[in-house]
CSV table of C-alpha atoms and ligand atoms in Angstrom, one decimal:
chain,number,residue,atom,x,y,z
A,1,UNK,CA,-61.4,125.7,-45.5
A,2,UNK,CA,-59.4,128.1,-43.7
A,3,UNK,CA,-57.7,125.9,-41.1
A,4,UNK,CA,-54.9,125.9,-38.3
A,5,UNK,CA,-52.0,124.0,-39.4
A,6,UNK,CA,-52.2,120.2,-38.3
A,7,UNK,CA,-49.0,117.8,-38.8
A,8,UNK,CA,-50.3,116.0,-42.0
A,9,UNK,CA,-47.4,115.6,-44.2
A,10,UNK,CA,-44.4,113.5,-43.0
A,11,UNK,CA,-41.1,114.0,-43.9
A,12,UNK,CA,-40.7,111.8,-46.9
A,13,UNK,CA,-42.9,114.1,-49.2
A,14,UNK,CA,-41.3,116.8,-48.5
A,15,UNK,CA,-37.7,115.3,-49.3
A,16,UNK,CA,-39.6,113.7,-52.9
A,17,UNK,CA,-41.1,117.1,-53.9
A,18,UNK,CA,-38.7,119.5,-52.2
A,19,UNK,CA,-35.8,118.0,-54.7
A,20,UNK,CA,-35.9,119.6,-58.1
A,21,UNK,CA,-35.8,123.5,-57.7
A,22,UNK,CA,-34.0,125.7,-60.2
A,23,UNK,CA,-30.7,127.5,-58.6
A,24,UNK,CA,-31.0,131.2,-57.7
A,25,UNK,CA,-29.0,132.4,-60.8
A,26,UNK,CA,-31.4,130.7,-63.0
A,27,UNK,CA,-34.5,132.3,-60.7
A,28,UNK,CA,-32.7,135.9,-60.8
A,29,UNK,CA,-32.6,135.7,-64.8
A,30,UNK,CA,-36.1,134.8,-65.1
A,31,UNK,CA,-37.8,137.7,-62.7
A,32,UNK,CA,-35.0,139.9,-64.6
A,33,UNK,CA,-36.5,138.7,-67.9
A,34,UNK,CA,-40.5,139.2,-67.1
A,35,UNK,CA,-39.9,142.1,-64.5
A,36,UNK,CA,-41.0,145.1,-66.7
A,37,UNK,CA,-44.4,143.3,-67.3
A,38,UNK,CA,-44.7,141.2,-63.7
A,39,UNK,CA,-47.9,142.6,-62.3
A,40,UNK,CA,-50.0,142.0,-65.8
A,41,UNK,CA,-49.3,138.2,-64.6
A,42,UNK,CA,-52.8,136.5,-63.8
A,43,UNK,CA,-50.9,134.7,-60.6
A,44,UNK,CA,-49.3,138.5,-59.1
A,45,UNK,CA,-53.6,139.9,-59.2
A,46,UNK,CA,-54.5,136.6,-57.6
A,47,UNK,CA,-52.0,137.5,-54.7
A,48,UNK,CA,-52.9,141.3,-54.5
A,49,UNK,CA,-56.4,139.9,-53.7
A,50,UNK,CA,-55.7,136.8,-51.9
A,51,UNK,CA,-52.4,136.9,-49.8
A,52,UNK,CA,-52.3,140.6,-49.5
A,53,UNK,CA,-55.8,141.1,-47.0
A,54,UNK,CA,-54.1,138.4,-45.1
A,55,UNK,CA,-51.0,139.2,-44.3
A,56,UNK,CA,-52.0,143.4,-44.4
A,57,UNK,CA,-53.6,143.0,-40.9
A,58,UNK,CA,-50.5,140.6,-39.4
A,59,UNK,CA,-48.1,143.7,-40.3
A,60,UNK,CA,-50.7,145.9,-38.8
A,61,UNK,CA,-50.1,144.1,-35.2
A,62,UNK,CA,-46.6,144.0,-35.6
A,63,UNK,CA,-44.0,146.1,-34.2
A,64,UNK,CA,-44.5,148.9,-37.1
A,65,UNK,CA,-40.8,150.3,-36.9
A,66,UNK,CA,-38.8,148.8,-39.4
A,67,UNK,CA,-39.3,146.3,-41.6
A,68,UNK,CA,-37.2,144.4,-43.9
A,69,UNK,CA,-39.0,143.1,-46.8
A,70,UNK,CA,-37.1,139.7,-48.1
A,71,UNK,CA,-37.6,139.6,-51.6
A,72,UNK,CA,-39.4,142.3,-52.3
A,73,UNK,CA,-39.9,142.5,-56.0
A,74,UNK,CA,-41.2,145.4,-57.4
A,75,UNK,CA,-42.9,146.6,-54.5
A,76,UNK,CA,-46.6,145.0,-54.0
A,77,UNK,CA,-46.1,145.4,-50.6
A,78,UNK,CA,-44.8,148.9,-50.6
A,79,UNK,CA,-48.4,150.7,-50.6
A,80,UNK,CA,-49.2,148.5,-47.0
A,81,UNK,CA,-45.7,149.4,-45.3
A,82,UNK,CA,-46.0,152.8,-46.4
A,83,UNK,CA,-49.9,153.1,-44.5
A,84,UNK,CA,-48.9,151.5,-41.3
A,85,UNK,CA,-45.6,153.9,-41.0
A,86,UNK,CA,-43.0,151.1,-41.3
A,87,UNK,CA,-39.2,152.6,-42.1
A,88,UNK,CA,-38.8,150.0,-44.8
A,89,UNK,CA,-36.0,148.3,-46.5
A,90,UNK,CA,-36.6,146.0,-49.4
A,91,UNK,CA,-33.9,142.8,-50.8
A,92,UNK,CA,-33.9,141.0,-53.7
A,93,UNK,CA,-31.8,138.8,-56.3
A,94,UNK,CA,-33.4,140.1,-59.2
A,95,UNK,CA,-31.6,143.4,-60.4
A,96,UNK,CA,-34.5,143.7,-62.7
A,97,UNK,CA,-37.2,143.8,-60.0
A,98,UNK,CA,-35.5,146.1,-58.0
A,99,UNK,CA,-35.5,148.9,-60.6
A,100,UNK,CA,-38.7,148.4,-60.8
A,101,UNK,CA,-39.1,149.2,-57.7
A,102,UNK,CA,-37.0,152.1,-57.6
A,103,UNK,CA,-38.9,153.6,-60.7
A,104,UNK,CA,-42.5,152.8,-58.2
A,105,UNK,CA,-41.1,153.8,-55.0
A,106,UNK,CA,-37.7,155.3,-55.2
A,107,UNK,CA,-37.2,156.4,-51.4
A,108,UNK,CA,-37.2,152.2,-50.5
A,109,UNK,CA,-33.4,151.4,-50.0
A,110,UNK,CA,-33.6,148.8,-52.4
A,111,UNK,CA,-30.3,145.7,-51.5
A,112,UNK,CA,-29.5,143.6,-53.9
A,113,UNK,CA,-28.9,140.2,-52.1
A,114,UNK,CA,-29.7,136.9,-51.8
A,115,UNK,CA,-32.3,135.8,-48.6
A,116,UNK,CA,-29.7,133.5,-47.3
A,117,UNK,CA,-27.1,135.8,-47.4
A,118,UNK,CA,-28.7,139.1,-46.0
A,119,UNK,CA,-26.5,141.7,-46.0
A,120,UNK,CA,-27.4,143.5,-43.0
A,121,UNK,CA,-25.9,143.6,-39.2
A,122,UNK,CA,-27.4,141.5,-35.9
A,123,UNK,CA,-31.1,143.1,-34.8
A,124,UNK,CA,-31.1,145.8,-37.2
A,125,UNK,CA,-35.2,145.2,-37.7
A,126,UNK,CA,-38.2,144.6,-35.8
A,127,UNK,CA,-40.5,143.1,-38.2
A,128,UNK,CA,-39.3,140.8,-41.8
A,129,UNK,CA,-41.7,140.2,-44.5
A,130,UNK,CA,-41.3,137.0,-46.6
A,131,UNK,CA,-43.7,136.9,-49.3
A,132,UNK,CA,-43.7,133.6,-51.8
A,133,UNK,CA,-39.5,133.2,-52.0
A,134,UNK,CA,-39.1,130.2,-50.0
A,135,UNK,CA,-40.2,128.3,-52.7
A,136,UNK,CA,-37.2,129.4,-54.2
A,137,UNK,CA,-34.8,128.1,-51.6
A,138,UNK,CA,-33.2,125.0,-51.4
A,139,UNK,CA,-32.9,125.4,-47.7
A,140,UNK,CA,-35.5,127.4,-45.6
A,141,UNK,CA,-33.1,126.9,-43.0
A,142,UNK,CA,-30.3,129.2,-44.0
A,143,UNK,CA,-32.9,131.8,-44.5
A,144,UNK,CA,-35.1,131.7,-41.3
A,145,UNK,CA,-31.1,131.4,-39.4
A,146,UNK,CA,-30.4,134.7,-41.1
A,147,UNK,CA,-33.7,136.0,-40.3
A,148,UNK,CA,-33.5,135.2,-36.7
A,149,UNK,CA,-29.6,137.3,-37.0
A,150,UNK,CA,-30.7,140.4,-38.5
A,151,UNK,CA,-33.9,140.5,-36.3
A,152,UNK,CA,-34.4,142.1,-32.8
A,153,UNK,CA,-35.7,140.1,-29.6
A,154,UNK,CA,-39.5,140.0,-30.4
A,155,UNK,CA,-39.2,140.5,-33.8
A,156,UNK,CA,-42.1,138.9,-35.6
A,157,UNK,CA,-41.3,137.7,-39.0
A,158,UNK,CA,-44.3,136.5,-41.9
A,159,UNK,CA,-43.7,134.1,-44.5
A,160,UNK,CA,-46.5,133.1,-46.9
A,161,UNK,CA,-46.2,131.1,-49.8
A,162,UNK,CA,-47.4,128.3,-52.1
A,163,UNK,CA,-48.0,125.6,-50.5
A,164,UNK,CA,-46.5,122.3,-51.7
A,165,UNK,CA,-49.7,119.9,-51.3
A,166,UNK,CA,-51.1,122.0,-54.4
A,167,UNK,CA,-50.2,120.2,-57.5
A,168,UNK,CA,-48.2,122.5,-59.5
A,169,UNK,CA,-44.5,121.5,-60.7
A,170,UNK,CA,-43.3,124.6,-62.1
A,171,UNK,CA,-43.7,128.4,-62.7
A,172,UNK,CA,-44.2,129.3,-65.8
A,173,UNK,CA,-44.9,133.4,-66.5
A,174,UNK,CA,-46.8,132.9,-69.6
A,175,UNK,CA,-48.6,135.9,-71.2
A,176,UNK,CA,-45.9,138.1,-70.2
A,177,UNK,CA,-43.2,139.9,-72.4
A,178,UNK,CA,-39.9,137.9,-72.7
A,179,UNK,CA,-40.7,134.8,-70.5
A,180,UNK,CA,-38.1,132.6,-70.3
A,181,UNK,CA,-38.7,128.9,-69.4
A,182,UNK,CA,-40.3,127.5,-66.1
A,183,UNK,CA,-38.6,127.8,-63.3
A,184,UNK,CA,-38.9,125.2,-61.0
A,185,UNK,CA,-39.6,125.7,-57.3
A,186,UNK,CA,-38.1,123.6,-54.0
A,187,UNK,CA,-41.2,122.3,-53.3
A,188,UNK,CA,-41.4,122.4,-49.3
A,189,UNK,CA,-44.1,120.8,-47.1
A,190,UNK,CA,-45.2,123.1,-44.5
A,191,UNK,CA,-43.8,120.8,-41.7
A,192,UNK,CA,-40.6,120.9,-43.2
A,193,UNK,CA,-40.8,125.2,-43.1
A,194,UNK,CA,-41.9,125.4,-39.7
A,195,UNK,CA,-39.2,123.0,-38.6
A,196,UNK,CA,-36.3,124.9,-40.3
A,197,UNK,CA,-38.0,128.0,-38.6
A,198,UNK,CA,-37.7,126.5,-35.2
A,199,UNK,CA,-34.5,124.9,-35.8
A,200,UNK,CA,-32.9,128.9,-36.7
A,201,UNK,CA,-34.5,130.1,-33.1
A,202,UNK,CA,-38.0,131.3,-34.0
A,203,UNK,CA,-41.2,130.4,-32.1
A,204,UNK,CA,-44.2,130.3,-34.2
A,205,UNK,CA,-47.4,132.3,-33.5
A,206,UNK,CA,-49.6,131.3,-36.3
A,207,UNK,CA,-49.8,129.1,-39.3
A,208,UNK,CA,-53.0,128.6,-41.8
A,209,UNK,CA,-53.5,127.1,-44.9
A,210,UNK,CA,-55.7,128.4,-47.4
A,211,UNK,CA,-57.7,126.4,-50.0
A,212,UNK,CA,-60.5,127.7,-52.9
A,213,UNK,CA,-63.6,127.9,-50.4
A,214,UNK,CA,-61.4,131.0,-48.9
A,215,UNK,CA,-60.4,132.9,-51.7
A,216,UNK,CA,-61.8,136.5,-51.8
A,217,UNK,CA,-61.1,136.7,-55.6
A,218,UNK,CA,-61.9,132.9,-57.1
A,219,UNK,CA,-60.4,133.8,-60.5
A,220,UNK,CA,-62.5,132.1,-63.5
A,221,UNK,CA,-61.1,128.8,-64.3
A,222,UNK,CA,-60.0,130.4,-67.9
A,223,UNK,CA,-57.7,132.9,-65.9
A,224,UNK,CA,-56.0,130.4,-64.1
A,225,UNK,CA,-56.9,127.1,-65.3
A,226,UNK,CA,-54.3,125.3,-63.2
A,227,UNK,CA,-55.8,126.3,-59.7
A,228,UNK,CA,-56.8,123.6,-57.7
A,229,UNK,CA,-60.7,124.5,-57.0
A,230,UNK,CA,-61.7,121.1,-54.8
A,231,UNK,CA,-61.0,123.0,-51.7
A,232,UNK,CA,-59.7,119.4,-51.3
A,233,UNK,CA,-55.8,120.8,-50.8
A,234,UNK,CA,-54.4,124.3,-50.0
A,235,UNK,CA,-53.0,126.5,-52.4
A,236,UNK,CA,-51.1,128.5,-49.7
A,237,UNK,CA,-50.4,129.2,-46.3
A,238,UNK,CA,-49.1,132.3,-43.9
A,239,UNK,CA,-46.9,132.1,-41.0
A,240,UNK,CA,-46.4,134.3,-38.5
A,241,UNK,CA,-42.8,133.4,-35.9
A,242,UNK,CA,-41.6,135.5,-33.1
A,243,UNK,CA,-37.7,135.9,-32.0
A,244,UNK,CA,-37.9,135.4,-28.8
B,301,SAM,C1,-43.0,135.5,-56.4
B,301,SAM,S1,-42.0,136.9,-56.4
B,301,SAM,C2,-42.7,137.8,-55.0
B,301,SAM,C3,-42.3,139.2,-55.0
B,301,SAM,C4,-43.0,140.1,-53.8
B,301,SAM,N1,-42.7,139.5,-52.5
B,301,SAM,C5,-44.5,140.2,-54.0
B,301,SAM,O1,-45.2,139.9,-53.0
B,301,SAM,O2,-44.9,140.6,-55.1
B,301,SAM,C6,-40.5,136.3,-55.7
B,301,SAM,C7,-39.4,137.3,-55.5
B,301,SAM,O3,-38.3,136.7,-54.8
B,301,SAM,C8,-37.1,137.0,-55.4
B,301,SAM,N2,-36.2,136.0,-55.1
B,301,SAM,C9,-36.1,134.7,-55.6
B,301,SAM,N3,-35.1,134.0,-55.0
B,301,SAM,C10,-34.5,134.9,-54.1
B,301,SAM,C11,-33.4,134.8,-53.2
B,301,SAM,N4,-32.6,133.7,-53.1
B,301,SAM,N5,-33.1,135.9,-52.5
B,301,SAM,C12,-33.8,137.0,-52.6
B,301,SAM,N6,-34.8,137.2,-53.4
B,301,SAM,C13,-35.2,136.1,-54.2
B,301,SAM,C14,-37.5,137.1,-56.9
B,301,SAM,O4,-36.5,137.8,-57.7
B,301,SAM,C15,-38.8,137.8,-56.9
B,301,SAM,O5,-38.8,139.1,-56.9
């Protein structure tokens, strides 16, 4: 069911999901708490395999210069950066993901900082990675205006994440040392992120949504019982925008 983006939620779902997300001080503690075990989470291998072949060639066709990586974690996306020769930078909130980082790949200048506040000057990078933080946002829109800011003129700048017509209300990081409680995301319909994008400056190139019939890796439904496999609804989507 891979499938261009067409129009198909209004604006009142978005504003009756996108209304309960957990602030970023309550986000930052929780990666902090789980970050030392994150990648033995069943979700972080169904991204490696999903998301990551995706968005791996859309960085490939992309300037290649430098790259900041907006929330970057502890680095998943280090190994494809490194391959296609991007000078790299990596942000994040969580102070325990970015050591991680730094003990995986210490030679990434690793900010700590929050996607809505980026610490860096006007057209410092050419390409901006945004891998499943939105959802963490109360408003895309301060982030895609600060993207379009420390962006050059024909920047392109990916975003992927959840999407919010799969049913899930909250992330929870179970089977992982020191969880804390869910976090709760902003739960954004696509039209609402590709209309804060556009409203910050940024043309958009390409949007899909991906359900189950697309998945390379269809975990078992014991490994990740809450995945919606109907095909009926996305589970995520990738978007590429240009500065223009
Ligand atoms: C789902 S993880 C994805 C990490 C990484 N992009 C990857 O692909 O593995 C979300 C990351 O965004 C970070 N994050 C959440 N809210 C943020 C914010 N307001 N500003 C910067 N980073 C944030 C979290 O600390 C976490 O590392």
């Amino acid at each position: 069911m891979t499938k261009t983006w067409i129009p198909n939620l209004g604006s009142q779902d978005g504003e009756r999901l996108s209304g309960r997300g957990s602030d970023s001080a309550t986000v930052a503690r929780a990666y902090d708490a789980i970050s030392a075990t994150y990648d033995y989470w069943v979700w972080q291998n169904f991204w490696r395999a999903n998301e990551q072949p995706i968005l791996a060639p859309l960085l490939a066709q992309a300037a290649r210069n430098t790259c900041l990586d907006v929330g970057i974690g502890n680095g998943a996306y280090v190994p494809i950066h490194r391959s296609l020769g991007y000078k790299l930078s990596g942000l994040d909130i969580s102070s325990g993901m970015l050591e991680q980082l730094k003990m995986r790949h210490p030679s990434v200048p690793a900010v700590l900082g929050d996607a809505t506040r980026l610490p860096f000057h006007e057209g410092r990078f050419d390409t901006l990675l945004c891998a499943r933080v939105l959802s963490h946002l109360s408003a895309p829109v301060d982030f895609f205006t600060e993207a379009f800011r420390v962006t050059t003129r024909g920047a392109t700048i990916l975003v992927a994440d959840l999407d919010s017509e799969h049913d899930y209300q909250s992330i929870s990081f179970r089977g992982l040392k020191n969880p804390r409680s869910p976090i709760f995301p902003f739960k954004h319909a696509l039209s609402e992120v590709l209309s804060a994008a556009e409203a910050a400056g940024l043309t958009l190139s390409s949007c899909r949504q991906f359900g189950y019939a697309d998945l390379e890796w269809k975990p078992p439904p014991h490994q990740l019982p809450a995945l919606d496999r109907s095909s009926a609804r996305p589970i995520f989507y990738v978007a590429s925008f240009r500065h223009n």
